[in-house]
């Protein structure tokens, strides 16, 4: 028997699925965990820990913020800077300065000069200190982290899947997950691990007639000009999948295929010109 | 004449004594007086109430024992759930996922249970 619960938090739809019945308590705990983590990690809430860190430049952080920042910095190191949590100002400059529901689809606001990332972040003990003018955006990785935390809580009720707006965490597969391709969709049967999709097909808007989206290339500080429309990646968990999906998206189609095949990262890449590429060992 | 009068007195005295004795015997002075019906009813009612009170005490004692036993069980369950939740929370804090687990995936033709999209 499959039980589901859906709700909205972190600016996206969350879906919880459990394969056993009687999961009410676990659903409640998992949903509460999402709300708790949103209250800590959202850059749109003035009272969140992240907003206080961005405002004050330093903070004695709680364990969750600390864990997510450490994961993000490790990912920056590992991806050679393609994944970078210090893109906050660049995202804001592109126009994503409020929750996505409130961002005008087409506006004439002036665009600020691009803001390359790679800002300084130091962690000592439980204290996070940001370099001058550095602010963090933990949107994507925060959702992956929340999905994994919720999956841990949900797993007490049985085999489960958490879909946090595209970031999928599982415990006890297999789980058939639909992935949009250029001309329809395919189903990936996920036995273990997590899955995430990064793309410019959903969170996009126009500023002064220019197409903008939220996937910032940290090297330029501007929305990526990747020839990919979206990248879906399977990894050991939703956090790793989120990092890898963003990294492959920014790499562009050719490089992404090469990297996915070399590292054995199962990926579904959809290009802007309508091609679907399976890489990293995936075969139709 | 005097002896005739004497006999008459003796007879009268004997009659008086006889009737007095009759009256005393008829009065059953050795028997206890008959108890009042209302008192008897009260005594019966008291006995009934005492019996009912005993029954009520027994029922209360049984229910209290059942409640205490259920309470003990529930407390044990709550403690177990709390302990499990704390364990899970600690586990989640330390390790959000089994990082070393390699993902295992394949393309299938099954209908999807959920759909991923750009986050």
Tab-separated table of C-alpha atoms in Angstrom:
chain	number	residue	atom	x	y	z
A	1	UNK	CA	0.000	0.000	0.000
A	2	UNK	CA	1.311	3.424	-0.994
A	3	UNK	CA	0.550	6.462	1.158
A	4	UNK	CA	1.258	10.009	0.009
A	5	UNK	CA	1.254	13.468	1.457
A	6	UNK	CA	1.839	16.699	-0.456
A	7	UNK	CA	2.333	20.218	0.828
A	8	UNK	CA	4.101	23.416	-0.130
A	9	UNK	CA	7.183	24.777	1.613
A	10	UNK	CA	10.570	26.260	0.589
A	11	UNK	CA	8.842	27.776	-2.445
A	12	UNK	CA	8.103	24.392	-3.979
A	13	UNK	CA	5.823	21.373	-3.871
A	14	UNK	CA	6.897	18.612	-1.539
A	15	UNK	CA	5.699	15.060	-1.992
A	16	UNK	CA	6.170	12.352	0.626
A	17	UNK	CA	5.546	8.727	-0.337
A	18	UNK	CA	5.670	5.717	1.986
A	19	UNK	CA	5.205	2.127	0.932
A	20	UNK	CA	3.585	0.971	4.199
A	21	UNK	CA	0.345	2.111	5.764
A	22	UNK	CA	-0.042	3.932	9.081
A	23	UNK	CA	2.595	6.559	8.375
A	24	UNK	CA	0.656	9.535	9.757
A	25	UNK	CA	3.139	10.231	12.548
A	26	UNK	CA	6.123	9.934	10.208
A	27	UNK	CA	4.439	12.226	7.642
A	28	UNK	CA	3.855	14.777	10.365
A	29	UNK	CA	7.469	14.638	11.564
A	30	UNK	CA	8.840	14.881	8.016
A	31	UNK	CA	6.603	17.856	7.157
A	32	UNK	CA	7.568	19.563	10.402
A	33	UNK	CA	11.234	19.023	9.526
A	34	UNK	CA	10.779	20.843	6.211
A	35	UNK	CA	9.147	23.812	7.945
A	36	UNK	CA	11.859	23.838	10.614
A	37	UNK	CA	14.648	23.830	8.032
A	38	UNK	CA	12.940	26.506	5.923
A	39	UNK	CA	12.812	28.724	9.007
A	40	UNK	CA	16.591	28.264	9.344
A	41	UNK	CA	17.822	28.250	5.742
A	42	UNK	CA	15.542	30.567	3.748
A	43	UNK	CA	17.085	33.757	2.382
A	44	UNK	CA	13.570	35.187	2.047
A	45	UNK	CA	12.857	35.171	5.782
A	46	UNK	CA	14.434	38.007	7.714
A	47	UNK	CA	14.524	35.992	10.912
A	48	UNK	CA	16.184	32.884	9.474
A	49	UNK	CA	19.679	31.932	10.608
A	50	UNK	CA	20.895	32.346	7.033
A	51	UNK	CA	19.470	35.890	6.775
A	52	UNK	CA	21.128	36.829	10.070
A	53	UNK	CA	24.433	35.442	8.815
A	54	UNK	CA	24.089	37.353	5.530
A	55	UNK	CA	23.146	40.541	7.402
A	56	UNK	CA	25.756	40.395	10.161
A	57	UNK	CA	28.590	38.709	8.266
A	58	UNK	CA	29.262	36.242	11.077
A	59	UNK	CA	27.192	33.954	13.242
A	60	UNK	CA	27.470	31.204	15.820
A	61	UNK	CA	25.466	28.838	13.662
A	62	UNK	CA	23.223	25.977	14.672
A	63	UNK	CA	24.070	22.436	13.550
A	64	UNK	CA	21.880	22.489	10.430
A	65	UNK	CA	23.156	25.752	8.953
A	66	UNK	CA	26.676	24.673	9.818
A	67	UNK	CA	26.208	21.298	8.121
A	68	UNK	CA	24.722	22.801	4.953
A	69	UNK	CA	27.427	25.479	4.666
A	70	UNK	CA	30.137	22.848	5.180
A	71	UNK	CA	28.544	20.630	2.507
A	72	UNK	CA	28.298	23.604	0.124
A	73	UNK	CA	31.920	24.623	0.655
A	74	UNK	CA	33.095	21.043	0.174
A	75	UNK	CA	31.059	20.932	-3.044
A	76	UNK	CA	32.659	24.188	-4.231
A	77	UNK	CA	36.057	22.611	-3.687
A	78	UNK	CA	35.090	19.372	-5.414
A	79	UNK	CA	33.430	20.965	-8.440
A	80	UNK	CA	36.203	23.461	-8.997
A	81	UNK	CA	33.889	26.342	-8.147
A	82	UNK	CA	30.986	25.406	-10.406
A	83	UNK	CA	28.803	24.886	-7.375
A	84	UNK	CA	29.195	27.923	-5.155
A	85	UNK	CA	26.970	29.069	-2.289
A	86	UNK	CA	28.320	32.632	-2.496
A	87	UNK	CA	26.272	33.443	-5.613
A	88	UNK	CA	23.637	35.185	-3.472
A	89	UNK	CA	24.222	38.705	-4.802
A	90	UNK	CA	24.437	37.501	-8.392
A	91	UNK	CA	21.044	35.759	-8.059
A	92	UNK	CA	19.564	38.888	-6.508
A	93	UNK	CA	21.111	41.103	-9.214
A	94	UNK	CA	19.535	38.880	-11.857
A	95	UNK	CA	16.159	39.753	-10.329
A	96	UNK	CA	15.529	36.777	-8.059
A	97	UNK	CA	15.354	38.994	-4.991
A	98	UNK	CA	12.098	37.682	-3.554
A	99	UNK	CA	10.273	34.366	-3.506
A	100	UNK	CA	9.838	33.059	-7.023
A	101	UNK	CA	6.055	33.478	-6.874
A	102	UNK	CA	6.619	37.209	-6.367
A	103	UNK	CA	9.223	37.699	-9.096
A	104	UNK	CA	7.628	39.576	-12.019
A	105	UNK	CA	7.761	37.438	-15.179
A	106	UNK	CA	8.776	40.471	-17.239
A	107	UNK	CA	10.020	43.732	-15.763
A	108	UNK	CA	12.139	46.741	-16.629
A	109	UNK	CA	14.164	47.008	-13.409
A	110	UNK	CA	17.796	47.894	-13.963
A	111	UNK	CA	20.314	45.074	-13.948
A	112	UNK	CA	23.267	45.559	-11.653
A	113	UNK	CA	26.736	44.699	-12.930
A	114	UNK	CA	27.536	40.989	-12.744
A	115	UNK	CA	28.887	39.675	-9.471
A	116	UNK	CA	31.368	36.786	-9.730
A	117	UNK	CA	31.249	34.524	-6.709
A	118	UNK	CA	34.017	32.541	-4.956
A	119	UNK	CA	33.624	34.718	-1.878
A	120	UNK	CA	35.481	33.977	1.338
A	121	UNK	CA	33.733	31.870	3.944
A	122	UNK	CA	35.506	30.764	7.094
A	123	UNK	CA	34.280	28.222	9.618
A	124	UNK	CA	35.901	27.953	13.019
A	125	UNK	CA	34.218	25.753	15.570
A	126	UNK	CA	30.548	26.588	15.263
A	127	UNK	CA	31.136	30.086	13.921
A	128	UNK	CA	30.688	31.009	10.276
A	129	UNK	CA	32.315	34.227	9.081
A	130	UNK	CA	31.764	35.703	5.620
A	131	UNK	CA	34.232	37.882	3.769
A	132	UNK	CA	33.304	41.539	3.103
A	133	UNK	CA	30.238	41.764	0.872
A	134	UNK	CA	29.814	37.979	0.737
A	135	UNK	CA	26.347	36.506	1.199
A	136	UNK	CA	25.165	32.922	0.862
A	137	UNK	CA	22.329	31.352	-1.097
A	138	UNK	CA	21.615	27.800	0.073
A	139	UNK	CA	18.379	27.335	-1.889
A	140	UNK	CA	19.199	24.226	-3.911
A	141	UNK	CA	21.430	22.404	-1.476
A	142	UNK	CA	19.095	23.344	1.384
A	143	UNK	CA	16.250	21.530	-0.351
A	144	UNK	CA	18.427	18.471	-0.936
A	145	UNK	CA	19.477	18.520	2.719
A	146	UNK	CA	15.861	18.864	3.866
A	147	UNK	CA	14.787	16.013	1.576
A	148	UNK	CA	17.447	13.748	3.086
A	149	UNK	CA	16.515	14.712	6.653
A	150	UNK	CA	12.845	14.109	5.939
A	151	UNK	CA	13.684	10.736	4.343
A	152	UNK	CA	15.519	9.675	7.517
A	153	UNK	CA	12.446	10.506	9.603
A	154	UNK	CA	10.035	8.963	7.110
A	155	UNK	CA	12.061	5.753	6.851
A	156	UNK	CA	10.866	4.827	10.352
A	157	UNK	CA	7.482	4.077	8.740
A	158	UNK	CA	8.871	1.995	5.868
A	159	UNK	CA	10.455	2.329	2.431
A	160	UNK	CA	9.991	5.952	1.397
A	161	UNK	CA	10.590	8.637	-1.191
A	162	UNK	CA	10.760	12.402	-0.671
A	163	UNK	CA	10.423	14.661	-3.698
A	164	UNK	CA	11.302	18.246	-2.784
A	165	UNK	CA	10.465	20.004	-6.038
A	166	UNK	CA	12.797	17.821	-8.066
A	167	UNK	CA	15.295	16.828	-5.379
A	168	UNK	CA	14.447	13.207	-4.645
A	169	UNK	CA	15.673	11.270	-1.601
A	170	UNK	CA	14.824	7.606	-1.145
A	171	UNK	CA	15.151	4.878	1.428
A	172	UNK	CA	14.448	1.280	0.440
A	173	UNK	CA	13.763	1.168	-3.306
A	174	UNK	CA	12.965	0.510	-6.030
A	175	UNK	CA	11.147	3.732	-6.930
A	176	UNK	CA	10.079	4.576	-10.490
A	177	UNK	CA	10.736	8.291	-11.009
A	178	UNK	CA	9.605	10.149	-14.114
A	179	UNK	CA	12.168	12.407	-15.795
A	180	UNK	CA	11.136	14.899	-18.465
A	181	UNK	CA	13.008	14.542	-21.757
A	182	UNK	CA	12.964	16.784	-24.800
A	183	UNK	CA	9.954	15.054	-26.285
A	184	UNK	CA	8.179	13.403	-23.372
A	185	UNK	CA	9.504	11.533	-20.388
A	186	UNK	CA	11.331	8.401	-19.337
A	187	UNK	CA	11.132	6.474	-16.099
A	188	UNK	CA	14.215	5.790	-14.033
A	189	UNK	CA	13.959	2.995	-11.510
A	190	UNK	CA	15.923	4.202	-8.539
A	191	UNK	CA	17.071	1.341	-6.316
A	192	UNK	CA	19.115	3.422	-3.900
A	193	UNK	CA	20.371	6.967	-3.532
A	194	UNK	CA	18.906	10.263	-4.640
A	195	UNK	CA	18.127	12.179	-7.776
A	196	UNK	CA	17.938	15.858	-8.675
A	197	UNK	CA	17.151	18.018	-11.654
A	198	UNK	CA	18.645	21.434	-12.338
A	199	UNK	CA	17.368	23.485	-15.210
A	200	UNK	CA	16.455	26.866	-16.583
A	201	UNK	CA	13.037	25.772	-17.819
A	202	UNK	CA	11.125	26.582	-14.664
A	203	UNK	CA	12.559	29.436	-12.619
A	204	UNK	CA	13.083	31.978	-15.355
A	205	UNK	CA	11.913	35.532	-16.025
A	206	UNK	CA	12.773	38.525	-18.176
A	207	UNK	CA	14.515	41.726	-17.185
A	208	UNK	CA	14.794	44.552	-19.729
A	209	UNK	CA	13.929	42.042	-22.399
A	210	UNK	CA	16.769	39.690	-21.370
A	211	UNK	CA	16.039	36.114	-20.369
A	212	UNK	CA	17.133	35.478	-16.782
A	213	UNK	CA	17.157	32.330	-14.648
A	214	UNK	CA	18.377	31.245	-11.249
A	215	UNK	CA	21.304	29.011	-12.259
A	216	UNK	CA	24.173	31.413	-11.868
A	217	UNK	CA	27.585	30.660	-13.322
A	218	UNK	CA	29.862	31.604	-10.395
A	219	UNK	CA	32.700	32.494	-12.785
A	220	UNK	CA	30.711	35.239	-14.504
A	221	UNK	CA	28.172	36.038	-11.813
A	222	UNK	CA	25.423	35.897	-14.432
A	223	UNK	CA	22.752	33.356	-15.337
A	224	UNK	CA	24.508	30.488	-17.075
A	225	UNK	CA	24.561	30.461	-20.872
A	226	UNK	CA	24.815	26.663	-20.883
A	227	UNK	CA	23.391	24.941	-23.948
A	228	UNK	CA	21.558	22.563	-21.631
A	229	UNK	CA	17.942	23.119	-20.720
A	230	UNK	CA	18.074	20.798	-17.749
A	231	UNK	CA	20.212	18.072	-16.215
A	232	UNK	CA	18.927	15.203	-14.098
A	233	UNK	CA	21.483	13.279	-12.067
A	234	UNK	CA	21.372	10.192	-9.865
A	235	UNK	CA	23.833	10.132	-6.978
A	236	UNK	CA	24.346	8.597	-3.550
A	237	UNK	CA	21.852	11.035	-2.019
A	238	UNK	CA	19.738	14.068	-2.918
A	239	UNK	CA	22.437	16.516	-1.796
A	240	UNK	CA	25.106	14.973	-4.011
A	241	UNK	CA	22.611	14.732	-6.862
A	242	UNK	CA	21.730	18.434	-6.506
A	243	UNK	CA	25.412	19.417	-6.569
A	244	UNK	CA	26.203	17.169	-9.542
A	245	UNK	CA	23.128	18.286	-11.502
A	246	UNK	CA	24.053	21.944	-11.123
A	247	UNK	CA	27.671	21.231	-11.950
A	248	UNK	CA	26.812	19.259	-15.117
A	249	UNK	CA	24.287	21.891	-16.178
A	250	UNK	CA	26.917	24.622	-15.942
A	251	UNK	CA	29.440	22.440	-17.773
A	252	UNK	CA	27.332	22.404	-20.940
A	253	UNK	CA	26.249	19.372	-22.949
A	254	UNK	CA	29.553	18.083	-24.362
A	255	UNK	CA	31.542	18.505	-21.188
A	256	UNK	CA	28.680	17.152	-19.069
A	257	UNK	CA	28.497	13.939	-21.100
A	258	UNK	CA	32.245	13.503	-20.837
A	259	UNK	CA	32.292	14.106	-17.085
A	260	UNK	CA	29.250	11.909	-16.416
A	261	UNK	CA	30.699	9.047	-18.441
A	262	UNK	CA	34.138	9.362	-16.846
A	263	UNK	CA	32.854	9.552	-13.282
A	264	UNK	CA	29.998	7.093	-13.868
A	265	UNK	CA	27.343	9.597	-12.858
A	266	UNK	CA	23.981	8.474	-14.313
A	267	UNK	CA	22.502	11.553	-15.987
A	268	UNK	CA	19.695	12.570	-18.294
A	269	UNK	CA	20.663	15.740	-20.170
A	270	UNK	CA	18.202	17.751	-22.206
A	271	UNK	CA	19.699	20.359	-24.516
A	272	UNK	CA	18.180	23.677	-25.467
A	273	UNK	CA	17.853	22.504	-29.081
A	274	UNK	CA	15.683	19.561	-28.107
A	275	UNK	CA	18.044	16.584	-27.754
A	276	UNK	CA	17.955	14.110	-24.888
A	277	UNK	CA	21.267	12.503	-23.918
A	278	UNK	CA	21.630	9.600	-21.511
A	279	UNK	CA	25.076	9.535	-19.913
A	280	UNK	CA	27.048	7.962	-17.093
A	281	UNK	CA	26.015	4.392	-17.834
A	282	UNK	CA	22.314	5.025	-18.399
A	283	UNK	CA	20.922	3.314	-21.473
A	284	UNK	CA	17.422	3.425	-22.915
B	1	UNK	CA	-69.718	-17.937	111.771
B	2	UNK	CA	-66.133	-16.722	112.030
B	3	UNK	CA	-64.794	-19.792	110.271
B	4	UNK	CA	-67.356	-19.310	107.500
B	5	UNK	CA	-66.181	-15.725	106.985
B	6	UNK	CA	-62.584	-16.894	107.112
B	7	UNK	CA	-63.240	-19.424	104.339
B	8	UNK	CA	-64.928	-16.722	102.257
B	9	UNK	CA	-61.882	-14.449	102.582
B	10	UNK	CA	-59.604	-17.335	101.789
B	11	UNK	CA	-61.611	-18.149	98.689
B	12	UNK	CA	-61.648	-14.512	97.594
B	13	UNK	CA	-57.872	-14.278	98.163
B	14	UNK	CA	-57.328	-17.501	96.227
B	15	UNK	CA	-59.406	-16.149	93.343
B	16	UNK	CA	-57.432	-12.885	93.337
B	17	UNK	CA	-54.150	-14.818	93.372
B	18	UNK	CA	-55.429	-17.081	90.599
B	19	UNK	CA	-56.440	-14.191	88.322
B	20	UNK	CA	-53.239	-12.284	89.063
B	21	UNK	CA	-51.224	-15.357	88.119
B	22	UNK	CA	-53.359	-15.761	84.978
B	23	UNK	CA	-52.726	-12.154	84.015
B	24	UNK	CA	-48.974	-12.445	84.639
B	25	UNK	CA	-48.709	-15.672	82.640
B	26	UNK	CA	-50.846	-14.212	79.801
B	27	UNK	CA	-48.516	-11.206	79.602
B	28	UNK	CA	-45.478	-13.443	78.612
B	29	UNK	CA	-43.030	-11.418	80.687
B	30	UNK	CA	-40.159	-13.731	79.571
B	31	UNK	CA	-40.658	-12.891	75.883
B	32	UNK	CA	-38.739	-9.885	74.388
B	33	UNK	CA	-40.925	-7.088	73.015
B	34	UNK	CA	-41.638	-7.292	69.209
B	35	UNK	CA	-39.145	-5.097	67.217
B	36	UNK	CA	-40.374	-2.041	65.284
B	37	UNK	CA	-40.993	-2.758	61.532
B	38	UNK	CA	-39.300	0.522	60.495
B	39	UNK	CA	-36.193	-0.342	62.451
B	40	UNK	CA	-36.107	-3.717	60.778
B	41	UNK	CA	-36.404	-2.075	57.353
B	42	UNK	CA	-33.607	0.339	58.221
B	43	UNK	CA	-31.375	-2.508	59.256
B	44	UNK	CA	-32.059	-4.316	55.990
B	45	UNK	CA	-31.327	-1.148	53.997
B	46	UNK	CA	-28.082	-0.617	55.885
B	47	UNK	CA	-26.994	-4.124	55.077
B	48	UNK	CA	-27.818	-3.576	51.409
B	49	UNK	CA	-25.840	-0.339	51.324
B	50	UNK	CA	-22.850	-1.960	52.950
B	51	UNK	CA	-22.921	-4.744	50.379
B	52	UNK	CA	-23.202	-2.239	47.502
B	53	UNK	CA	-20.329	-0.167	48.925
B	54	UNK	CA	-18.177	-3.283	49.022
B	55	UNK	CA	-19.045	-4.004	45.368
B	56	UNK	CA	-18.284	-0.392	44.343
B	57	UNK	CA	-14.925	-0.586	46.096
B	58	UNK	CA	-14.123	-3.809	44.280
B	59	UNK	CA	-15.097	-2.332	40.877
B	60	UNK	CA	-13.066	0.844	41.518
B	61	UNK	CA	-10.074	-1.214	42.594
B	62	UNK	CA	-10.303	-3.366	39.445
B	63	UNK	CA	-10.620	-0.321	37.168
B	64	UNK	CA	-7.773	1.487	38.911
B	65	UNK	CA	-5.564	-1.566	38.459
B	66	UNK	CA	-6.472	-1.714	34.742
B	67	UNK	CA	-5.846	2.041	34.349
B	68	UNK	CA	-2.504	1.834	36.163
B	69	UNK	CA	-1.456	-1.052	33.973
B	70	UNK	CA	-2.530	0.767	30.750
B	71	UNK	CA	-0.778	3.943	31.946
B	72	UNK	CA	2.401	2.001	32.536
B	73	UNK	CA	2.192	0.496	29.051
B	74	UNK	CA	1.538	3.876	27.428
B	75	UNK	CA	4.403	5.488	29.294
B	76	UNK	CA	6.674	2.698	28.116
B	77	UNK	CA	5.466	3.188	24.514
B	78	UNK	CA	5.937	6.973	24.704
B	79	UNK	CA	9.427	6.516	26.119
B	80	UNK	CA	10.251	4.069	23.322
B	81	UNK	CA	8.927	6.442	20.629
B	82	UNK	CA	10.818	9.385	22.147
B	83	UNK	CA	13.968	7.371	22.348
B	84	UNK	CA	13.534	6.237	18.715
B	85	UNK	CA	12.869	9.841	17.580
B	86	UNK	CA	15.948	11.086	19.439
B	87	UNK	CA	17.964	8.269	17.891
B	88	UNK	CA	16.714	9.175	14.400
B	89	UNK	CA	17.343	12.874	14.964
B	90	UNK	CA	20.878	12.135	16.143
B	91	UNK	CA	21.378	9.810	13.191
B	92	UNK	CA	20.068	12.497	10.838
B	93	UNK	CA	22.357	15.124	12.331
B	94	UNK	CA	25.399	12.949	12.061
B	95	UNK	CA	24.672	11.347	8.707
B	96	UNK	CA	21.945	12.724	6.467
B	97	UNK	CA	22.427	9.785	4.114
B	98	UNK	CA	24.588	6.745	3.638
B	99	UNK	CA	27.115	8.705	1.594
B	100	UNK	CA	29.090	5.695	0.518
B	101	UNK	CA	26.096	3.955	-1.016
B	102	UNK	CA	26.516	3.887	-4.770
B	103	UNK	CA	23.382	4.860	-6.666
B	104	UNK	CA	21.702	2.091	-8.553
B	105	UNK	CA	19.411	3.057	-11.400
B	106	UNK	CA	18.088	1.867	-14.737
B	107	UNK	CA	15.649	2.999	-17.364
B	108	UNK	CA	12.358	1.091	-17.191
B	109	UNK	CA	9.009	1.224	-18.931
B	110	UNK	CA	6.977	1.380	-15.706
B	111	UNK	CA	4.654	4.302	-15.053
B	112	UNK	CA	6.391	6.741	-12.700
B	113	UNK	CA	5.326	7.082	-9.096
B	114	UNK	CA	6.582	10.646	-8.956
B	115	UNK	CA	8.074	13.108	-11.414
B	116	UNK	CA	11.222	15.152	-10.995
B	117	UNK	CA	11.460	18.608	-12.509
B	118	UNK	CA	13.874	21.494	-12.399
B	119	UNK	CA	14.264	22.594	-8.810
